[in-house]
């Protein structure tokens, strides 16, 4: 049995209790000060996944991807009038984390102001799929988009303020933008370390800001493309890592572009990130630049099948001291392909084969994933 | 006559009989857009309805329209995907789940027309859909327009 830390246990219980209690609260007519509207305003979703895999050579699994055998992701949203509470709790043998916890206020129609721990909006992939593996077509996420505890190279969780807004340009098109600012990550012996809401310790986290601007040609279609940018100031909190990097503080500037184009049965999702990392060692300052990106092609087929293939590539990542330190097994190139079968309502089976190149050599993997959402 | 032909001849009338039994009471009915009798909403275009059930914001005057999804029977379920959101159920489902993961609020799903009417009666900004025969019997709701007919 998984031994949850007391606070984690309490928060998980709280999330579940909220999920059970909120429907009654949300359906109650409002008092004299309300608008008189009654609207169910809660949703509780359980994302579950189970994965079997084989690696060549026998790479340590947690270095490769989010490939725990069993995982559950609990997502709760409570909304009343202009206020919203959102929580996401991930539970697996490897971890039990409150991934997101946000309190929101709708300042204007289509403009939400959030406070809490959130997924930074400058990650094209994670902003779409978050931890819900059922929602993504492929088994794996691109190496560039791995979470911090999977040795990802981009900070993904910020704790602070997030503003999300949408604007209609004409009858069809629109703009969506997000801006996030808050405490980012520190660089430790195990890679990037975001603020942990269940284990609050001051680790010198500094301010990060991120932004995303997306153009949506047709409001009712999911096609969108846009720009993303971020600046992360990351203290190096481990003496050995600081010595290896020759710096006690890193500043990462990121500028990127993404496209998610869908037409009938076809989908193309591509992202490119340009990273500039500044190593600040007090007396000396040096910089390195690298480019990472991926392109995923999907095609829906009859009988609930979807075929997909993804190419990931990078430039200068192999020579990067930053990448070598925070993600020693980073795949500088990877080609993967697979097939997803939506065999039951809200349940899918996906098989994926991938060939990757790291600074240590070549590796390959075959994965079979069952993913589902309940209810 | 081959065995397969004989089987077809035997099975076909049974299938027709089963389908006739399975057809809902509203098989020859019309699906209509409904609001509360006192609602200020007087019209919604197909495009606005499409946006509404995709979780996008639609306003009438200064007021935000709130969608309720009626899932009272199999035919209504099918018509919702074919005629209102114009996409397959798995595609719609994944899109809405992605939205839920992005802190969005999904249109509430109700499994009976009575529950839908109960909610509509209490919320003048809500819209939903129902069989015309049911809507015409309940004075708490008002029909805005026809959405689908067999």
Coordinates of C-alpha atoms in Angstrom, one line a residue:
Chain A
X1 CA 0.0 0.0 0.0
X2 CA 1.2 3.5 -0.8
X3 CA 2.2 5.4 2.3
X4 CA 0.9 8.9 1.7
X5 CA 2.4 11.7 3.7
X6 CA -0.1 13.0 6.2
X7 CA -0.6 16.3 4.5
X8 CA -0.9 14.7 1.1
X9 CA -3.4 12.3 2.5
X10 CA -5.4 15.1 4.1
X11 CA -5.5 17.0 0.8
X12 CA -6.4 14.0 -1.3
X13 CA -9.3 13.3 1.2
X14 CA -10.3 17.0 1.0
X15 CA -10.4 16.8 -2.8
X16 CA -12.6 13.7 -2.7
X17 CA -14.8 15.1 0.0
X18 CA -15.3 18.3 -2.1
X19 CA -16.2 16.2 -5.0
X20 CA -18.8 14.4 -3.0
X21 CA -20.2 17.5 -1.2
X22 CA -20.1 20.1 -3.9
X23 CA -23.0 18.9 -6.1
X24 CA -25.5 19.5 -3.4
X25 CA -23.9 22.9 -2.6
X26 CA -23.8 23.9 -6.3
X27 CA -27.4 22.9 -6.9
X28 CA -28.8 25.0 -4.0
X29 CA -30.7 28.1 -5.0
X30 CA -28.8 31.2 -4.1
X31 CA -29.9 33.5 -1.4
X32 CA -31.3 37.0 -1.8
X33 CA -27.9 38.3 -3.0
X34 CA -27.6 35.8 -5.8
X35 CA -29.0 36.1 -9.2
X36 CA -31.5 33.3 -8.6
X37 CA -29.7 31.0 -11.0
X38 CA -29.3 27.4 -10.2
X39 CA -26.6 25.6 -12.1
X40 CA -24.7 22.4 -11.3
X41 CA -21.2 23.6 -11.2
X42 CA -18.9 20.8 -10.3
X43 CA -17.1 18.1 -12.2
X44 CA -15.0 15.3 -10.8
X45 CA -13.0 13.2 -13.2
X46 CA -10.7 10.2 -12.7
X47 CA -8.1 9.7 -15.3
X48 CA -6.6 6.2 -15.0
X49 CA -3.8 4.6 -16.9
X50 CA -1.8 1.4 -16.9
X51 CA 1.3 0.8 -19.0
X52 CA 3.4 -2.2 -20.0
X53 CA 6.7 -1.5 -21.7
X54 CA 10.0 -3.0 -22.8
X55 CA 13.2 -0.9 -23.2
X56 CA 16.4 -1.6 -25.1
X57 CA 18.9 -1.4 -23.5
X58 CA 17.3 -1.8 -20.1
X59 CA 17.1 2.0 -19.4
X60 CA 15.9 3.0 -15.9
X61 CA 12.3 3.7 -16.5
X62 CA 12.0 7.0 -14.6
X63 CA 14.7 8.5 -16.8
X64 CA 12.7 7.9 -20.0
X65 CA 9.2 9.0 -19.6
X66 CA 6.1 9.0 -17.4
X67 CA 5.9 5.3 -17.6
X68 CA 4.7 4.1 -14.2
X69 CA 2.7 0.9 -14.5
X70 CA -0.4 2.4 -12.8
X71 CA -1.5 6.0 -12.3
X72 CA -4.6 7.9 -11.3
X73 CA -5.2 11.6 -11.9
X74 CA -8.1 13.2 -10.0
X75 CA -9.4 16.4 -11.4
X76 CA -12.0 18.5 -9.6
X77 CA -13.6 21.7 -10.7
X78 CA -16.0 23.7 -8.6
X79 CA -17.7 26.8 -10.0
X80 CA -20.1 29.2 -8.6
X81 CA -20.9 32.5 -10.1
X82 CA -17.6 34.1 -10.9
X83 CA -15.5 31.9 -8.5
X84 CA -13.8 28.7 -9.4
X85 CA -11.7 26.2 -7.5
X86 CA -9.6 23.7 -9.4
X87 CA -7.5 20.8 -8.2
X88 CA -5.5 18.0 -9.8
X89 CA -4.0 15.3 -7.7
X90 CA -1.8 12.6 -9.3
X91 CA -1.3 9.3 -7.6
X92 CA 1.0 6.5 -8.6
X93 CA 3.6 4.2 -7.1
X94 CA 6.3 6.8 -8.0
X95 CA 4.6 9.9 -6.7
X96 CA 1.6 11.4 -5.1
X97 CA 1.5 15.1 -5.8
X98 CA -1.0 18.0 -5.8
X99 CA 0.0 18.9 -9.4
X100 CA -2.3 21.9 -9.5
X101 CA -4.4 23.8 -7.1
X102 CA -5.9 27.0 -8.2
X103 CA -8.5 29.5 -7.0
X104 CA -10.0 31.5 -9.8
X105 CA -12.1 34.6 -10.3
X106 CA -13.8 35.5 -13.6
X107 CA -12.9 39.2 -13.9
X108 CA -14.8 39.6 -17.2
X109 CA -16.5 37.2 -19.6
X110 CA -13.7 34.9 -20.9
X111 CA -11.1 36.3 -18.6
X112 CA -10.1 34.2 -15.6
X113 CA -7.6 35.3 -12.9
X114 CA -6.1 32.3 -11.0
X115 CA -3.9 32.1 -8.0
X116 CA -2.2 28.9 -7.0
X117 CA 0.0 26.3 -8.5
X118 CA -0.5 25.9 -12.2
X119 CA 1.0 24.5 -15.4
X120 CA 2.9 27.2 -17.0
X121 CA 1.2 28.3 -20.3
X122 CA 4.3 28.4 -22.4
X123 CA 4.3 24.6 -22.8
X124 CA 2.4 23.8 -26.0
X125 CA 1.9 20.1 -25.2
X126 CA 1.2 20.2 -21.5
X127 CA -1.3 23.0 -21.7
X128 CA -3.4 20.8 -23.9
X129 CA -3.0 17.4 -22.2
X130 CA -1.8 18.1 -18.7
X131 CA -1.6 14.8 -16.8
X132 CA -4.6 13.2 -18.4
X133 CA -3.0 10.5 -20.6
X134 CA -6.3 9.5 -22.1
X135 CA -6.5 13.0 -23.8
X136 CA -3.2 12.6 -25.7
X137 CA -3.1 10.3 -28.7
X138 CA 0.4 9.0 -28.2
X139 CA 1.6 7.0 -25.2
X140 CA 4.6 9.3 -24.5
X141 CA 4.9 13.0 -24.4
X142 CA 7.9 14.6 -26.2
X143 CA 11.1 14.7 -24.3
X144 CA 11.1 18.5 -24.3
X145 CA 7.7 18.4 -22.5
X146 CA 8.6 16.0 -19.7
X147 CA 7.6 17.1 -16.2
X148 CA 10.3 18.2 -13.8
X149 CA 10.3 14.9 -11.8
X150 CA 10.9 13.1 -15.1
X151 CA 14.0 15.1 -15.7
X152 CA 12.3 17.6 -18.0
X153 CA 14.4 20.5 -19.2
X154 CA 11.6 23.1 -19.1
X155 CA 10.1 24.3 -15.8
X156 CA 6.4 23.3 -15.9
X157 CA 4.9 24.2 -12.6
X158 CA 4.7 27.8 -11.3
X159 CA 3.1 29.0 -8.1
X160 CA 1.6 32.5 -8.3
X161 CA -0.7 34.3 -10.6
X162 CA -2.2 33.2 -13.9
X163 CA -4.4 35.2 -16.2
X164 CA -6.2 33.6 -19.1
X165 CA -8.3 35.5 -21.6
X166 CA -9.9 35.2 -25.0
X167 CA -11.0 37.8 -27.4
X168 CA -13.1 37.5 -30.5
X169 CA -11.7 39.1 -33.6
X170 CA -14.7 38.6 -35.8
X171 CA -17.6 36.2 -36.1
X172 CA -15.2 33.3 -36.6
X173 CA -11.7 34.0 -35.4
X174 CA -10.3 34.7 -32.0
X175 CA -7.2 35.3 -29.9
X176 CA -6.5 33.4 -26.6
X177 CA -3.7 34.6 -24.3
X178 CA -2.3 33.5 -21.0
X179 CA 0.2 35.2 -18.8
X180 CA 1.7 33.5 -15.7
X181 CA 4.0 34.8 -13.1
X182 CA 5.1 33.2 -9.9
X183 CA 7.7 31.1 -8.1
X184 CA 9.4 28.8 -10.5
X185 CA 11.9 26.0 -10.1
X186 CA 15.2 25.5 -8.3
X187 CA 18.0 23.3 -9.8
X188 CA 18.8 20.4 -7.4
X189 CA 20.6 17.1 -7.5
X190 CA 17.6 15.5 -9.1
X191 CA 16.9 18.1 -11.8
X192 CA 14.4 20.9 -11.6
X193 CA 12.4 21.2 -8.4
X194 CA 9.2 23.3 -8.4
X195 CA 7.3 24.5 -5.3
X196 CA 5.7 21.5 -3.7
X197 CA 2.4 22.5 -2.1
X198 CA 2.4 19.4 0.1
X199 CA 5.9 19.9 1.4
X200 CA 6.4 23.6 1.6
X201 CA 10.1 24.5 2.2
X202 CA 11.8 27.6 1.0
X203 CA 14.4 26.4 -1.5
X204 CA 15.2 29.9 -2.9
X205 CA 12.7 29.7 -5.6
X206 CA 12.7 32.8 -7.7
X207 CA 10.3 34.6 -10.1
X208 CA 9.4 33.1 -13.4
X209 CA 7.0 34.5 -16.0
X210 CA 5.5 32.8 -19.0
X211 CA 3.1 33.8 -21.7
X212 CA 1.2 32.3 -24.6
X213 CA -0.6 34.0 -27.5
X214 CA -2.8 31.8 -29.7
X215 CA -4.7 32.6 -32.9
X216 CA -7.8 30.5 -33.4
X217 CA -9.1 30.8 -37.0
X218 CA -12.5 29.4 -36.2
X219 CA -13.8 29.4 -32.6
X220 CA -15.6 26.1 -32.9
X221 CA -12.6 24.3 -34.4
X222 CA -9.6 23.2 -32.3
X223 CA -7.0 24.5 -34.9
X224 CA -4.8 27.1 -33.4
X225 CA -1.3 28.5 -33.7
X226 CA 0.8 31.0 -31.8
X227 CA 3.8 32.1 -29.9
X228 CA 5.1 31.2 -26.4
X229 CA 7.7 32.9 -24.3
X230 CA 9.1 32.5 -20.8
X231 CA 11.9 33.7 -18.5
X232 CA 12.9 31.5 -15.5
X233 CA 15.4 32.5 -12.9
X234 CA 16.6 29.2 -11.3
X235 CA 18.8 29.1 -8.2
X236 CA 21.1 26.2 -8.1
X237 CA 20.5 24.7 -4.6
X238 CA 22.9 21.7 -4.7
X239 CA 26.6 22.4 -4.1
X240 CA 27.8 19.6 -6.4
X241 CA 25.5 20.7 -9.2
X242 CA 26.6 24.3 -8.7
X243 CA 30.2 23.2 -9.0
X244 CA 29.5 21.1 -12.1
X245 CA 27.7 24.0 -13.8
X246 CA 30.1 26.6 -12.5
X247 CA 27.1 28.7 -11.5
X248 CA 24.8 29.3 -8.5
X249 CA 22.0 30.8 -10.6
X250 CA 20.6 30.0 -14.1
X251 CA 18.4 32.2 -16.2
X252 CA 16.5 30.5 -18.9
X253 CA 14.9 32.6 -21.7
X254 CA 12.6 30.7 -24.0
X255 CA 10.9 31.8 -27.2
X256 CA 8.8 29.4 -29.2
X257 CA 6.1 28.8 -31.7
X258 CA 3.4 26.1 -32.0
X259 CA 0.7 25.0 -34.4
X260 CA -2.1 22.5 -33.9
X261 CA -3.8 22.1 -37.2
X262 CA -6.8 19.8 -37.7
X263 CA -8.7 19.1 -40.8
X264 CA -11.2 16.3 -41.0
X265 CA -9.4 13.1 -40.0
X266 CA -5.9 14.7 -40.0
X267 CA -4.0 16.5 -37.2
X268 CA -0.6 18.1 -37.2
X269 CA 0.9 19.3 -33.9
X270 CA 4.3 20.9 -34.0
X271 CA 6.3 23.0 -31.6
X272 CA 9.7 24.6 -31.6
X273 CA 11.5 26.1 -28.6
X274 CA 14.6 28.3 -28.6
X275 CA 16.3 28.3 -25.3
X276 CA 19.0 30.6 -24.0
X277 CA 20.5 29.7 -20.6
X278 CA 22.7 32.1 -18.7
X279 CA 25.0 30.6 -16.1
X280 CA 25.7 33.1 -13.4
X281 CA 28.7 32.2 -11.2
X282 CA 29.1 35.5 -9.5
X283 CA 32.4 36.5 -11.0
X284 CA 31.7 34.9 -14.4
X285 CA 28.7 34.8 -16.7
X286 CA 28.4 32.5 -19.7
X287 CA 25.5 31.6 -22.1
X288 CA 24.5 28.6 -24.2
X289 CA 21.7 28.3 -26.7
X290 CA 19.8 25.3 -28.0
X291 CA 16.8 24.5 -30.2
X292 CA 14.4 21.7 -29.5
X293 CA 11.2 20.7 -31.3
X294 CA 8.8 18.1 -32.5
X295 CA 6.2 17.3 -35.1
X296 CA 3.4 14.9 -34.5
X297 CA 1.1 13.7 -37.3
X298 CA -2.2 11.9 -36.6
X299 CA -4.8 10.3 -38.8
X300 CA -8.1 9.0 -37.7
X301 CA -9.1 5.7 -39.2
X302 CA -12.3 3.7 -39.1
X303 CA -13.3 1.6 -36.1
X304 CA -12.1 4.0 -33.5
X305 CA -8.5 3.7 -34.6
X306 CA -6.0 6.6 -34.8
X307 CA -2.5 6.2 -36.3
X308 CA 0.3 8.6 -35.2
X309 CA 3.9 9.3 -35.7
X310 CA 6.2 11.9 -34.1
X311 CA 9.7 13.2 -34.9
X312 CA 11.6 15.0 -32.2
X313 CA 14.9 16.8 -32.9
X314 CA 17.2 19.2 -31.3
X315 CA 20.2 21.4 -32.1
X316 CA 23.1 21.8 -29.7
X317 CA 21.2 19.9 -27.0
X318 CA 23.9 17.2 -27.0
X319 CA 26.6 19.7 -26.1
X320 CA 24.5 21.6 -23.5
X321 CA 25.8 21.6 -19.9
X322 CA 22.4 22.5 -18.7
X323 CA 20.7 19.5 -20.4
X324 CA 23.5 17.2 -19.3
X325 CA 22.9 18.3 -15.7
X326 CA 19.1 18.4 -15.4
X327 CA 18.3 15.6 -17.8
X328 CA 21.3 13.3 -18.4
X329 CA 19.3 10.9 -20.4
X330 CA 17.6 13.5 -22.6
X331 CA 16.6 12.2 -26.0
X332 CA 18.2 14.6 -28.5
X333 CA 16.4 12.8 -31.3
X334 CA 13.5 10.4 -31.3
X335 CA 11.2 8.9 -33.8
X336 CA 8.0 7.2 -32.6
X337 CA 4.9 5.8 -34.2
X338 CA 1.9 3.9 -32.9
X339 CA -1.8 3.2 -33.0
X340 CA -4.6 4.1 -30.7
X341 CA -7.8 2.2 -30.4
X342 CA -10.8 3.8 -28.7
X343 CA -12.5 0.5 -28.0
X344 CA -15.0 1.6 -25.4
X345 CA -16.5 4.9 -24.4
X346 CA -13.7 6.8 -22.6
X347 CA -11.3 3.9 -22.8
X348 CA -8.4 3.5 -25.2
X349 CA -5.6 1.1 -25.9
X350 CA -2.5 2.5 -27.5
X351 CA 0.7 0.9 -28.7
X352 CA 3.8 2.9 -29.5
X353 CA 7.3 2.1 -30.7
X354 CA 10.1 4.6 -30.3
X355 CA 13.7 4.9 -31.2
X356 CA 15.7 7.6 -29.5
X357 CA 19.2 9.0 -29.3
X358 CA 20.8 10.3 -26.1
X359 CA 24.3 11.4 -25.2
X360 CA 24.7 7.8 -23.9
X361 CA 23.8 6.1 -27.1
X362 CA 20.7 4.7 -28.8
X363 CA 17.7 3.4 -27.1
X364 CA 14.3 2.0 -28.1
X365 CA 11.1 1.2 -26.4
X366 CA 7.8 -0.5 -27.0
X367 CA 4.8 0.5 -24.9
X368 CA 1.2 -0.6 -24.5
X369 CA -1.0 1.8 -22.6
X370 CA -4.6 1.5 -21.3
X371 CA -6.0 4.9 -20.5
X372 CA -9.5 5.8 -19.4
X373 CA -11.6 8.5 -17.8
X374 CA -14.4 7.9 -15.2
X375 CA -17.3 8.6 -15.1
Chain B
X1 CA -31.2 -21.5 -51.6
X2 CA -27.9 -21.3 -49.7
X3 CA -27.6 -21.5 -45.9
X4 CA -26.6 -17.9 -45.7
X5 CA -29.6 -16.8 -47.8
X6 CA -31.9 -18.8 -45.6
X7 CA -30.4 -17.3 -42.4
X8 CA -30.8 -13.8 -43.9
X9 CA -34.4 -14.5 -44.8
X10 CA -35.0 -15.7 -41.2
X11 CA -33.1 -13.0 -39.4
X12 CA -34.3 -9.9 -41.5
X13 CA -37.9 -9.9 -40.2
X14 CA -36.6 -10.4 -36.7
X15 CA -34.3 -7.4 -37.0
X16 CA -37.1 -5.2 -38.4
X17 CA -39.3 -6.3 -35.5
X18 CA -36.5 -5.5 -32.9
X19 CA -35.8 -2.1 -34.4
X20 CA -39.5 -1.3 -34.4
X21 CA -39.6 -2.2 -30.7
X22 CA -36.4 -0.3 -30.0
X23 CA -37.6 2.9 -31.6
X24 CA -38.4 5.5 -28.9
X25 CA -41.8 6.9 -28.3
X26 CA -40.6 10.2 -29.9
X27 CA -39.5 8.5 -33.1
X28 CA -41.7 10.8 -35.3
X29 CA -41.1 13.8 -33.1
X30 CA -39.3 17.1 -33.3
X31 CA -36.3 18.1 -31.1
X32 CA -36.7 21.7 -30.0
X33 CA -34.6 24.3 -28.2
X34 CA -36.2 25.2 -24.9
X35 CA -35.7 27.9 -22.2
X36 CA -37.6 28.8 -19.1
X37 CA -41.0 30.5 -19.8
X38 CA -39.7 33.7 -18.2
X39 CA -36.3 33.6 -19.9
X40 CA -35.1 36.7 -21.8
X41 CA -33.6 34.5 -24.5
X42 CA -35.7 34.7 -27.6
X43 CA -33.3 33.3 -30.3
X44 CA -30.1 31.4 -30.7
X45 CA -28.5 30.5 -34.0
X46 CA -27.1 27.1 -34.8
X47 CA -23.6 28.6 -34.6
X48 CA -24.2 30.0 -31.1
X49 CA -25.6 26.7 -30.0
X50 CA -22.6 24.9 -31.4
X51 CA -20.3 27.3 -29.5
X52 CA -22.4 26.9 -26.3
X53 CA -22.1 23.1 -26.2
X54 CA -18.3 23.4 -26.9
X55 CA -17.9 25.3 -23.7
X56 CA -17.4 28.7 -25.4
X57 CA -19.0 31.9 -24.1
X58 CA -22.3 33.0 -25.6
X59 CA -24.1 36.1 -24.3
X60 CA -27.6 37.5 -24.9
X61 CA -27.4 41.1 -24.0
X62 CA -25.3 41.3 -20.9
X63 CA -26.3 37.8 -19.7
X64 CA -24.3 34.6 -20.3
X65 CA -26.2 31.7 -21.6
X66 CA -25.8 28.4 -19.8
X67 CA -26.2 25.1 -21.7
X68 CA -27.8 22.0 -20.1
X69 CA -27.3 18.8 -22.0
X70 CA -30.4 16.6 -22.1
X71 CA -29.5 12.9 -22.5
X72 CA -32.9 11.4 -21.9
X73 CA -32.8 8.7 -24.6
X74 CA -30.6 7.1 -27.2
X75 CA -32.1 9.0 -30.2
X76 CA -31.7 12.4 -28.4
X77 CA -28.1 11.4 -27.6
X78 CA -27.5 10.6 -31.3
X79 CA -29.1 13.8 -32.5
X80 CA -27.0 15.9 -30.1
X81 CA -23.8 14.7 -31.8
X82 CA -25.0 14.7 -35.3
X83 CA -27.0 17.9 -35.4
X84 CA -26.0 20.2 -32.6
X85 CA -22.2 19.7 -32.2
X86 CA -21.6 18.0 -35.5
X87 CA -18.9 15.7 -34.4
X88 CA -18.6 12.1 -33.3
X89 CA -19.0 11.3 -29.6
X90 CA -15.3 10.3 -29.0
X91 CA -14.0 13.4 -30.7
X92 CA -16.4 15.6 -28.7
X93 CA -15.6 13.8 -25.5
X94 CA -11.9 14.2 -25.8
X95 CA -12.2 17.8 -26.7
X96 CA -14.4 18.5 -23.6
X97 CA -12.1 16.4 -21.4
X98 CA -9.2 18.5 -22.5
X99 CA -11.2 21.5 -21.6
X100 CA -12.0 20.1 -18.2
X101 CA -8.2 19.7 -17.7
X102 CA -7.8 23.3 -18.7
X103 CA -9.9 24.4 -15.7
X104 CA -13.0 24.7 -17.9
X105 CA -16.6 24.0 -16.9
X106 CA -18.4 21.4 -18.9
X107 CA -22.1 21.7 -19.8
X108 CA -24.0 19.7 -17.2
X109 CA -25.4 16.4 -18.4
X110 CA -28.9 15.5 -17.2
X111 CA -30.5 12.1 -17.8
X112 CA -34.2 13.0 -17.9
X113 CA -36.2 15.7 -19.6
X114 CA -38.0 16.3 -16.3
X115 CA -34.7 17.2 -14.6
X116 CA -33.9 19.5 -17.5
X117 CA -37.2 21.3 -17.2
X118 CA -36.7 21.6 -13.4
X119 CA -33.4 23.3 -13.9
X120 CA -34.6 25.5 -16.7
X121 CA -37.5 26.7 -14.5
X122 CA -35.0 27.9 -12.0
X123 CA -32.5 29.5 -14.3
X124 CA -33.7 32.0 -16.9
X125 CA -30.2 32.0 -18.5
X126 CA -30.1 28.3 -19.2
X127 CA -31.0 26.6 -22.5
X128 CA -31.5 23.0 -23.4
X129 CA -33.3 20.8 -25.9
X130 CA -36.2 18.3 -25.6
X131 CA -38.8 16.5 -27.6
X132 CA -41.5 19.0 -28.7
X133 CA -44.3 16.8 -27.3
X134 CA -42.7 17.0 -23.8
X135 CA -42.0 20.8 -24.1
X136 CA -45.5 21.6 -25.1
X137 CA -46.9 19.8 -22.1
X138 CA -44.9 21.8 -19.5
X139 CA -45.9 25.4 -19.0
X140 CA -42.6 26.2 -17.2
X141 CA -40.7 26.1 -20.5
X142 CA -40.9 27.9 -23.8
X143 CA -39.8 26.5 -27.2
X144 CA -37.5 28.8 -29.1
X145 CA -37.1 26.8 -32.3
X146 CA -36.9 23.5 -34.0
X147 CA -33.5 21.8 -34.0
X148 CA -34.2 18.5 -35.7
X149 CA -37.1 16.4 -37.0
X150 CA -37.3 12.9 -38.2

